[in-house]
PDB file of C-alpha atoms in Angstrom:
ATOM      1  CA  UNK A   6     -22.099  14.601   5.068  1.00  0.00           C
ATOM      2  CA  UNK A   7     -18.443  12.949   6.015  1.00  0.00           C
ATOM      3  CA  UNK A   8     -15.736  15.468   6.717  1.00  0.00           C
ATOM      4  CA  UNK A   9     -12.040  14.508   7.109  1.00  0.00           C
ATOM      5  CA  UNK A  10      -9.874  17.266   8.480  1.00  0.00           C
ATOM      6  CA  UNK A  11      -6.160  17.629   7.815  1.00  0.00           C
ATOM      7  CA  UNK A  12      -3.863  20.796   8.779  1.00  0.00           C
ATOM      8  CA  UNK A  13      -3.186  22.379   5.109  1.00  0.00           C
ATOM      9  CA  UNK A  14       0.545  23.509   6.434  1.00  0.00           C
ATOM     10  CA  UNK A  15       2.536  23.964   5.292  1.00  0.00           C
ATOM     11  CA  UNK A  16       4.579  21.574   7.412  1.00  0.00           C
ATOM     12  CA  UNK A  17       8.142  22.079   7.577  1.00  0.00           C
ATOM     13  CA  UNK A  18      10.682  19.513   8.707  1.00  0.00           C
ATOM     14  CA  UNK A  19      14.266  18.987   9.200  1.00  0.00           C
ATOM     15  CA  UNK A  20      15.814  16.210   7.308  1.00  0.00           C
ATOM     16  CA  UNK A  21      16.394  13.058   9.392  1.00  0.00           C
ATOM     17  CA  UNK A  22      13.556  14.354  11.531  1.00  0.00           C
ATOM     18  CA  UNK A  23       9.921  12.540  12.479  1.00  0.00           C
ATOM     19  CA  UNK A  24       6.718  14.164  10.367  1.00  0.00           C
ATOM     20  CA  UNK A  25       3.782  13.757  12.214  1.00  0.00           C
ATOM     21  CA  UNK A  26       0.620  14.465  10.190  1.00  0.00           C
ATOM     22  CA  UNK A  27      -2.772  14.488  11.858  1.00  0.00           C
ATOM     23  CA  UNK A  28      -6.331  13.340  10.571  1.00  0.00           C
ATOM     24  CA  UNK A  29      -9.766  13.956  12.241  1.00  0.00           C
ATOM     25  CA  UNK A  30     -13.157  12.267  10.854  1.00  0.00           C
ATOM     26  CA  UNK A  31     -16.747  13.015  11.631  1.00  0.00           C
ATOM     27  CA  UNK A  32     -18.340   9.948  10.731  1.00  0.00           C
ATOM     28  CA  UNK A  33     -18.086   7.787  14.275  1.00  0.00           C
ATOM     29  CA  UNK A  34     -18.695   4.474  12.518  1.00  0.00           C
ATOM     30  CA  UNK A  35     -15.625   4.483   9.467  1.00  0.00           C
ATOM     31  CA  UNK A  36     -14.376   0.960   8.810  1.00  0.00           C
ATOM     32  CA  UNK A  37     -11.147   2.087   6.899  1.00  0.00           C
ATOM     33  CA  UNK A  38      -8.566   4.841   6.775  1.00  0.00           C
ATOM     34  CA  UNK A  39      -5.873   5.634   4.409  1.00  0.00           C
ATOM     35  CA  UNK A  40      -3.262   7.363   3.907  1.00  0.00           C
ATOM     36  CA  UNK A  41      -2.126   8.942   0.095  1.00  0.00           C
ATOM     37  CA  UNK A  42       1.098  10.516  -0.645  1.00  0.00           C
ATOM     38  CA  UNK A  43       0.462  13.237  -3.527  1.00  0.00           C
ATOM     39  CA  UNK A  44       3.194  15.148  -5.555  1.00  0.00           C
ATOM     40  CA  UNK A  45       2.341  18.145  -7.056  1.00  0.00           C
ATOM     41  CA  UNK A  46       0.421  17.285 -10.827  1.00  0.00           C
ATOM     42  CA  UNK A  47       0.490  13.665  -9.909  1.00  0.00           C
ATOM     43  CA  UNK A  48      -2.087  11.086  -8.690  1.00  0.00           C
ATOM     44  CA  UNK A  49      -2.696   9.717  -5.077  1.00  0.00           C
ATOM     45  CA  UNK A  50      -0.535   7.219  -4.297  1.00  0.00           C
ATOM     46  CA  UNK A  51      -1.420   5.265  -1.602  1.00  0.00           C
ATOM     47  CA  UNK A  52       1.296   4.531   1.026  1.00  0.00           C
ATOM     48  CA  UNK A  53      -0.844   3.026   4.248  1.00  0.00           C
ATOM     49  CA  UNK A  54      -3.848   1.654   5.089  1.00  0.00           C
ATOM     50  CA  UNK A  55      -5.010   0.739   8.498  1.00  0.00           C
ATOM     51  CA  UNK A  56      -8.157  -0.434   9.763  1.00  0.00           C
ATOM     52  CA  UNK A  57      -8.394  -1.431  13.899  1.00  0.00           C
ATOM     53  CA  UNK A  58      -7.229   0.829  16.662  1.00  0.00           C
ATOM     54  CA  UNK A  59      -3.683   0.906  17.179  1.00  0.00           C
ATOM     55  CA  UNK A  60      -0.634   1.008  15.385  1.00  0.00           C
ATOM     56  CA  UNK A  61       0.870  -0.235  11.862  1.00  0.00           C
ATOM     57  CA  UNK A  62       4.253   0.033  10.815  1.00  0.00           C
ATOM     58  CA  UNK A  63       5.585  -0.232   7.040  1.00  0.00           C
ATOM     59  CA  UNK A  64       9.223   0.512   7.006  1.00  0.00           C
ATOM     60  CA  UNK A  65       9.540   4.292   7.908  1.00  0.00           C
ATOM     61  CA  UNK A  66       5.664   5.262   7.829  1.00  0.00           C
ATOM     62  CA  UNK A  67       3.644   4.329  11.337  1.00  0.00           C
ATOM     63  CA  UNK A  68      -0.208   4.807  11.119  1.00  0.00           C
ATOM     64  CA  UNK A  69      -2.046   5.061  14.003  1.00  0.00           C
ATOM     65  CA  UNK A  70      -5.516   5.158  14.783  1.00  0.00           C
ATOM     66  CA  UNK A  71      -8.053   6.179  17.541  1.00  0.00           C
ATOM     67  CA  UNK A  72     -11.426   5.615  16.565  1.00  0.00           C
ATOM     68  CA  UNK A  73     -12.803   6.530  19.893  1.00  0.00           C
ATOM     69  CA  UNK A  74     -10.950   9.986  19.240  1.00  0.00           C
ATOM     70  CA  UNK A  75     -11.793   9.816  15.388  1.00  0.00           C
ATOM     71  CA  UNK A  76      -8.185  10.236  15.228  1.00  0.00           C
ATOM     72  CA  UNK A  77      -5.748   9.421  12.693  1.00  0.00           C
ATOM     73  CA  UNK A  78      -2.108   9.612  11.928  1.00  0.00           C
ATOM     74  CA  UNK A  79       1.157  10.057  10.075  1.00  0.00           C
ATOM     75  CA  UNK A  80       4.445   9.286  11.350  1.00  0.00           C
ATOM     76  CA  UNK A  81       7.166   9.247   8.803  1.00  0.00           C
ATOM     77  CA  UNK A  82      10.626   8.413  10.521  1.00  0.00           C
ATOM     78  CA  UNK A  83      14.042   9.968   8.932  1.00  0.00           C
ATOM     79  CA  UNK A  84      12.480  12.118   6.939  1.00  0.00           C
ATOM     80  CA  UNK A  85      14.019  12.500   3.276  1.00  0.00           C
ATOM     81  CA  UNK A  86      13.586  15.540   0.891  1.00  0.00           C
ATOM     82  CA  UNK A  87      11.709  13.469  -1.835  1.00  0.00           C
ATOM     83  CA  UNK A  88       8.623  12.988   1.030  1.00  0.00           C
ATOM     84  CA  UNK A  89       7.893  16.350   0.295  1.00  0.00           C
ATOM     85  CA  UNK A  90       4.337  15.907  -0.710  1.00  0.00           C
ATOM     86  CA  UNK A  91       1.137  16.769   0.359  1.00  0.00           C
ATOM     87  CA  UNK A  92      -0.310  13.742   2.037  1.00  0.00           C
ATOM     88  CA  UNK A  93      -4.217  13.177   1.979  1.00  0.00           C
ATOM     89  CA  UNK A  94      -6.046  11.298   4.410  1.00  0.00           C
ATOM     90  CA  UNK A  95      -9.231   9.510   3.600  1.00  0.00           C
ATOM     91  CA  UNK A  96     -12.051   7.488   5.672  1.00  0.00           C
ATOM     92  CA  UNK A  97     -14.082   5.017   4.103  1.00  0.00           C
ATOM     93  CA  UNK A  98     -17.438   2.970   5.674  1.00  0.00           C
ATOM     94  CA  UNK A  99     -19.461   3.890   8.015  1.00  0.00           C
ATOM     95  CA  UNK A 100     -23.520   4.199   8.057  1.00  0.00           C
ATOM     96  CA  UNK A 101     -24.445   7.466   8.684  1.00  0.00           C
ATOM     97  CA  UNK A 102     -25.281  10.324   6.551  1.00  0.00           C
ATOM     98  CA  UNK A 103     -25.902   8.434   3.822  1.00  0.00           C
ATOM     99  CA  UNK A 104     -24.479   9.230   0.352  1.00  0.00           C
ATOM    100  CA  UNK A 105     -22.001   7.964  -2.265  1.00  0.00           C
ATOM    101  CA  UNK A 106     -20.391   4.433  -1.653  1.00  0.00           C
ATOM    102  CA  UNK A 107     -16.557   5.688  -1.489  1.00  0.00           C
ATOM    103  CA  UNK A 108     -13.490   7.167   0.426  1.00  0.00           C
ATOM    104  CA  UNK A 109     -13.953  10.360   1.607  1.00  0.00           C
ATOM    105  CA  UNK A 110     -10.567  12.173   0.990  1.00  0.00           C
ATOM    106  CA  UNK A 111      -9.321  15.247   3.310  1.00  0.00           C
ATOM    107  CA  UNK A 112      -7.885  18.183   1.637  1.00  0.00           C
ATOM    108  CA  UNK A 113      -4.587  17.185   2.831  1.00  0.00           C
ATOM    109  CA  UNK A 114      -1.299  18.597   4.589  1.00  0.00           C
ATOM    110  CA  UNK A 115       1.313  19.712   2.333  1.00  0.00           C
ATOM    111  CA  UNK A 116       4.966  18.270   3.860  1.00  0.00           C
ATOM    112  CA  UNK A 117       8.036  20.390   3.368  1.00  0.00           C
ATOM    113  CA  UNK A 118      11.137  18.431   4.316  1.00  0.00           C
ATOM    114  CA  UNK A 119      13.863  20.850   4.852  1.00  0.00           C
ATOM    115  CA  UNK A 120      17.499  19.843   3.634  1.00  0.00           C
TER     116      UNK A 120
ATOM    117  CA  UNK B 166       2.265  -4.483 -15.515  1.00  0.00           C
ATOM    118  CA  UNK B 167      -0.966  -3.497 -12.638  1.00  0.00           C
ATOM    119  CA  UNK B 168      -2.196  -0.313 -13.575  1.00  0.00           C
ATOM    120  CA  UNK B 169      -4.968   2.057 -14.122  1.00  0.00           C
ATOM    121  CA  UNK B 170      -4.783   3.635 -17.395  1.00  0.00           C
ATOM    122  CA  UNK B 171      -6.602   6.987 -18.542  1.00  0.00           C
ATOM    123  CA  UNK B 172      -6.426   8.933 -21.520  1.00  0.00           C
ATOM    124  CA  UNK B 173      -6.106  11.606 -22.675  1.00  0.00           C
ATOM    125  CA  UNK B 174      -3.897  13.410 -20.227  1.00  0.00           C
ATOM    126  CA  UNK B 175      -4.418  16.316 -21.046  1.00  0.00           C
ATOM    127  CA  UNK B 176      -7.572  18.080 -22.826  1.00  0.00           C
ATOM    128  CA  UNK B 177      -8.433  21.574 -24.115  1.00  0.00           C
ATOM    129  CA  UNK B 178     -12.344  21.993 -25.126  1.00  0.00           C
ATOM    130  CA  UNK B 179     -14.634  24.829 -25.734  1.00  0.00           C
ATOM    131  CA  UNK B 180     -17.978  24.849 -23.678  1.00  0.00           C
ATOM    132  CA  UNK B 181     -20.740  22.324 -25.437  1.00  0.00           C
ATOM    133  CA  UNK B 182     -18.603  20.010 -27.107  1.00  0.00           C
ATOM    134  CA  UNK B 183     -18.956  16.273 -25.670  1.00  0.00           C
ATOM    135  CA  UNK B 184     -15.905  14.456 -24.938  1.00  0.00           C
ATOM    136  CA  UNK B 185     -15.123  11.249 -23.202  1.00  0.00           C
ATOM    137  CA  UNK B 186     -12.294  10.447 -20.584  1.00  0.00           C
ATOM    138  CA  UNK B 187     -11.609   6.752 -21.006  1.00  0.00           C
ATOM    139  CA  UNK B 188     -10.423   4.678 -18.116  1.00  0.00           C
ATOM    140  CA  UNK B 189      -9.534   1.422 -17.666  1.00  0.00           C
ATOM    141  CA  UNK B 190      -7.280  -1.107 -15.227  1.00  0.00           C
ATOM    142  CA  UNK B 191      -5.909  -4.835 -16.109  1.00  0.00           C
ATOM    143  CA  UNK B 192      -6.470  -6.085 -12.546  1.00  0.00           C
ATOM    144  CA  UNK B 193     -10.084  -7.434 -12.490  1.00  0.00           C
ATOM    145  CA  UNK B 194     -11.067  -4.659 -10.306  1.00  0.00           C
ATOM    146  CA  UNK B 195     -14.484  -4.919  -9.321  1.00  0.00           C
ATOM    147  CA  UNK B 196     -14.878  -1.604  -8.228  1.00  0.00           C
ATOM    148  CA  UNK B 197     -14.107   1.663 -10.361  1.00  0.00           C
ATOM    149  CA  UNK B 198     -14.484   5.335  -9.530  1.00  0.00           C
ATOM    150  CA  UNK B 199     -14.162   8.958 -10.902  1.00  0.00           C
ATOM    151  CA  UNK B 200     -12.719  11.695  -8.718  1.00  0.00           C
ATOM    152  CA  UNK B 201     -12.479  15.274  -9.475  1.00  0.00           C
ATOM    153  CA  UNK B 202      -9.860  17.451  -7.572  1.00  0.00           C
ATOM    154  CA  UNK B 203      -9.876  20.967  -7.330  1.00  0.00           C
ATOM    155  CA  UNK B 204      -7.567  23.452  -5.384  1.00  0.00           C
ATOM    156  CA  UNK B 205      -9.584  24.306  -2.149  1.00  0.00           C
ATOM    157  CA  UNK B 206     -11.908  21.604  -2.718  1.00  0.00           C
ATOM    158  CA  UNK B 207     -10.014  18.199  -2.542  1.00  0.00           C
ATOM    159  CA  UNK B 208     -11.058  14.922  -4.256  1.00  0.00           C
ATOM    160  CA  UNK B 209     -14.413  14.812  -4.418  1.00  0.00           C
ATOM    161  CA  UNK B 210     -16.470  11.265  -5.970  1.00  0.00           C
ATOM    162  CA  UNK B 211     -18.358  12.066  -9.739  1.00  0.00           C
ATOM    163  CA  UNK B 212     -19.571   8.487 -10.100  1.00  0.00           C
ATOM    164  CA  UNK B 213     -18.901   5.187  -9.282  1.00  0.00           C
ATOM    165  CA  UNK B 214     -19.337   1.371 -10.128  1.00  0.00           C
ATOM    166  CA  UNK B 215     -19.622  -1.581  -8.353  1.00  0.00           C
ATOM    167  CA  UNK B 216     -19.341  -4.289 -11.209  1.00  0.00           C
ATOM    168  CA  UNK B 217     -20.413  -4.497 -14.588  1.00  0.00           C
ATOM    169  CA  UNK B 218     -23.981  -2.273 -15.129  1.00  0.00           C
ATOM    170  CA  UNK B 219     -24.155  -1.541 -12.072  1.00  0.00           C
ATOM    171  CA  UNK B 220     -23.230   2.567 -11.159  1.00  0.00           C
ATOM    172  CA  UNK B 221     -24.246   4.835  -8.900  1.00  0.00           C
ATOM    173  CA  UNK B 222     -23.596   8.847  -8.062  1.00  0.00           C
ATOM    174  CA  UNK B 223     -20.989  10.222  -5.988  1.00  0.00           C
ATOM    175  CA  UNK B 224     -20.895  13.345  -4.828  1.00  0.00           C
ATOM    176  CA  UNK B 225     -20.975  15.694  -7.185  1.00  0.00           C
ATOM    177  CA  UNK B 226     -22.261  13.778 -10.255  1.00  0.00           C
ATOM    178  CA  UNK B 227     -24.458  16.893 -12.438  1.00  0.00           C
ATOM    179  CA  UNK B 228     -23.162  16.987 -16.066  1.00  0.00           C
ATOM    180  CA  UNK B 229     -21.301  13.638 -16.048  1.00  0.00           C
ATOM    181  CA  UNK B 230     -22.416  10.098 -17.455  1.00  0.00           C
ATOM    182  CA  UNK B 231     -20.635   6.895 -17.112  1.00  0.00           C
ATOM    183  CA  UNK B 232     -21.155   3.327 -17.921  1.00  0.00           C
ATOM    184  CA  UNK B 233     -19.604   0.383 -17.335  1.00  0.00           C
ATOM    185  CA  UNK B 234     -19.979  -2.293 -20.035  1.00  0.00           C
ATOM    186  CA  UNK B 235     -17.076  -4.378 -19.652  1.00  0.00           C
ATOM    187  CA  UNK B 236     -15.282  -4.937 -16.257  1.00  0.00           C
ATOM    188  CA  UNK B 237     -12.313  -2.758 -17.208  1.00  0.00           C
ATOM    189  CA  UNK B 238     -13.138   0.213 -18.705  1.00  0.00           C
ATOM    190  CA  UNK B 239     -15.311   3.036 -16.888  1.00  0.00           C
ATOM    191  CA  UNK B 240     -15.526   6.273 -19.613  1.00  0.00           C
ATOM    192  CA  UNK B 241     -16.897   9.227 -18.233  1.00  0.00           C
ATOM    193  CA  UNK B 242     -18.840  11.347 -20.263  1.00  0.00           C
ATOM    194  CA  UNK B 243     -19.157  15.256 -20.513  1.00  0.00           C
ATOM    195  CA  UNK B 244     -22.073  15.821 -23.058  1.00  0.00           C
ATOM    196  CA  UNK B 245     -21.997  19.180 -22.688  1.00  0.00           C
ATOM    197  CA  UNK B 246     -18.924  20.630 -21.101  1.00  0.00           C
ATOM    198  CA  UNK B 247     -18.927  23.352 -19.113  1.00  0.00           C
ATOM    199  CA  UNK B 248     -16.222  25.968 -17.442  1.00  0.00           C
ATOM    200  CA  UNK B 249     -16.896  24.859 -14.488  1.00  0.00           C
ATOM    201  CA  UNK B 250     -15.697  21.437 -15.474  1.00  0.00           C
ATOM    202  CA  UNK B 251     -12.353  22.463 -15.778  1.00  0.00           C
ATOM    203  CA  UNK B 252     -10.557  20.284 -13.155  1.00  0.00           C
ATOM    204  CA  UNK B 253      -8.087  17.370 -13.111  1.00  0.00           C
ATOM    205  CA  UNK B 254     -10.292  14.098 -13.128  1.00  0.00           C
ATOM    206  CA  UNK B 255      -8.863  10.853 -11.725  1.00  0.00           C
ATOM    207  CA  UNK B 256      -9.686   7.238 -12.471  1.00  0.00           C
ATOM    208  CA  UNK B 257      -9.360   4.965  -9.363  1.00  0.00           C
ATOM    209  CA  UNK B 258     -10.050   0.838  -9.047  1.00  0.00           C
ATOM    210  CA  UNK B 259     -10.280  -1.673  -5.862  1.00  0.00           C
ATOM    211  CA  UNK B 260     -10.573  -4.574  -5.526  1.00  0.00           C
ATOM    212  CA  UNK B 261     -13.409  -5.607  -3.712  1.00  0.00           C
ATOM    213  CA  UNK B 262     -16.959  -4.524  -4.868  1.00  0.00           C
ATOM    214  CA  UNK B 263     -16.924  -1.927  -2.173  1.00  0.00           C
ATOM    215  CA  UNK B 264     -15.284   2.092  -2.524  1.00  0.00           C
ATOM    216  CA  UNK B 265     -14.522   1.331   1.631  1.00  0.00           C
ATOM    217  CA  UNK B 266     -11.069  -0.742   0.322  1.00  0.00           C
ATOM    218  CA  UNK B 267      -7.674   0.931  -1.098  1.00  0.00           C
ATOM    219  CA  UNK B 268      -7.944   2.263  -4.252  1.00  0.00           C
ATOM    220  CA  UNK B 269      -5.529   2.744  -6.756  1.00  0.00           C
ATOM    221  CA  UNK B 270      -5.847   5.824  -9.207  1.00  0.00           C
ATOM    222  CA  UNK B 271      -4.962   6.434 -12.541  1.00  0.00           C
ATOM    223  CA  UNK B 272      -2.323   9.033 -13.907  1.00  0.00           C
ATOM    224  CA  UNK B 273      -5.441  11.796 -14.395  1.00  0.00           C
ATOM    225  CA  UNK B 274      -6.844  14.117 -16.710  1.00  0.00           C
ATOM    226  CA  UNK B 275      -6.471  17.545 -16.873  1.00  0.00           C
ATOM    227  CA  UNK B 276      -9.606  19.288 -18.391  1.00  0.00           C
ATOM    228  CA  UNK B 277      -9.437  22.673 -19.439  1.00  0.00           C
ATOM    229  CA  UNK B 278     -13.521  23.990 -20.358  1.00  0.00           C
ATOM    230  CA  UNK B 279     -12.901  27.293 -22.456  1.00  0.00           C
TER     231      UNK B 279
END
């Protein structure tokens, strides 16, 4: 069975400030990670995808990913009051364990931004 | 406009009474899936398709159906709802024949199983 692992929070930052939210997967051989912004009654909306080691930049989101760490991340520069969310991560591919074709979604980290 | 569409939005049922959660997208999606989300639990995957007739379980598939007809509509089917059923459901598509891609969801459902 996949597991993704995200710090529930809550996570509080200062406006203007850098969010960093973290991401740990089990599965050693993921092809794909993601990255879903979430507000509360609403559906995943995805904000980054990123899918070599390194990192990817998309205006004030970075992703970055370790796969020899099974490490993902978050950063979200100048952070504004309406990217108070809860963000999901979720890791996709890989050959072991079997099961459903699919992302597997964490439970996700929910992102206070503090005015 | 690209979207996923679902409907209804929202749904009140009492135990035993089948219902069906349409979805469908106007992007020639080849892939479509059904999550459910529950506090505590995350998404998890019901069921999922790969192209036309071709579907497969996810992860927690008992008491659902689907099919998948026509490329852009994926209904899921409760033939006999149940309490435990009560969850908001999401549609999601991608475009490749593969879940491993980004995939866009739907507004969601929110079930309520009396």
């Amino acid at each position: 069975q996949k597991e993704v692992e995200q710090n529930s929070g809550p996570l509080s930052v200062p406006e203007g400030a850098i969010a960093s939210l973290n991401c740990t997967y089990s599965d050693r051989v993921s092809q794909s990670f993601f990255w879903y912004r979430q507000y509360s009654g609403k559906s995943p909306e995805l904000i980054m995808s990123i899918y070599s080691n390194g990192d990817k930049e998309d205006g004030r989101f970075t992703a970055q990913l370790n796969k020899a760490s099974q490490y993902v991340s978050l950063l979200i520069r100048d952070s504004q009051p309406s990217d108070s969310a809860t963000y999901l991560c979720a890791v996709g591919g890989g050959y072991s364990g079997g099961g459903a074709d699919g992302l597997t979604f964490g439970k996700g980290t929910h992102l206070i931004i503090q005015p | 406009e690209a979207q996923v569409t679902q409907n209804p939005r929202y749904l009140i049922t009492v135990t035993g009474k089948k219902l069906t959660v349409t979805c469908s997208q106007n992007m020639n999606h080849e892939y479509m899936s059904w999550y459910r989300q529950d506090p505590g639990l995350g998404l998890r995957q019901i069921y999922y398709s790969m192209n036309v007739e071709v579907t497969d379980k996810g992860d927690v598939p008992e008491g659902y159906k689907v099919s998948r007809k026509e490329k852009r509509n994926f209904p899921l089917i409760l033939e006999s709802p149940s309490p435990n059923q009560t969850s908001l459901y999401f549609c999601a598509s991608s475009p490749t024949g593969t879940g491993y891609n980004e995939q866009f969801f739907g507004p969601g459902t929110r079930l309520t199983v009396l």
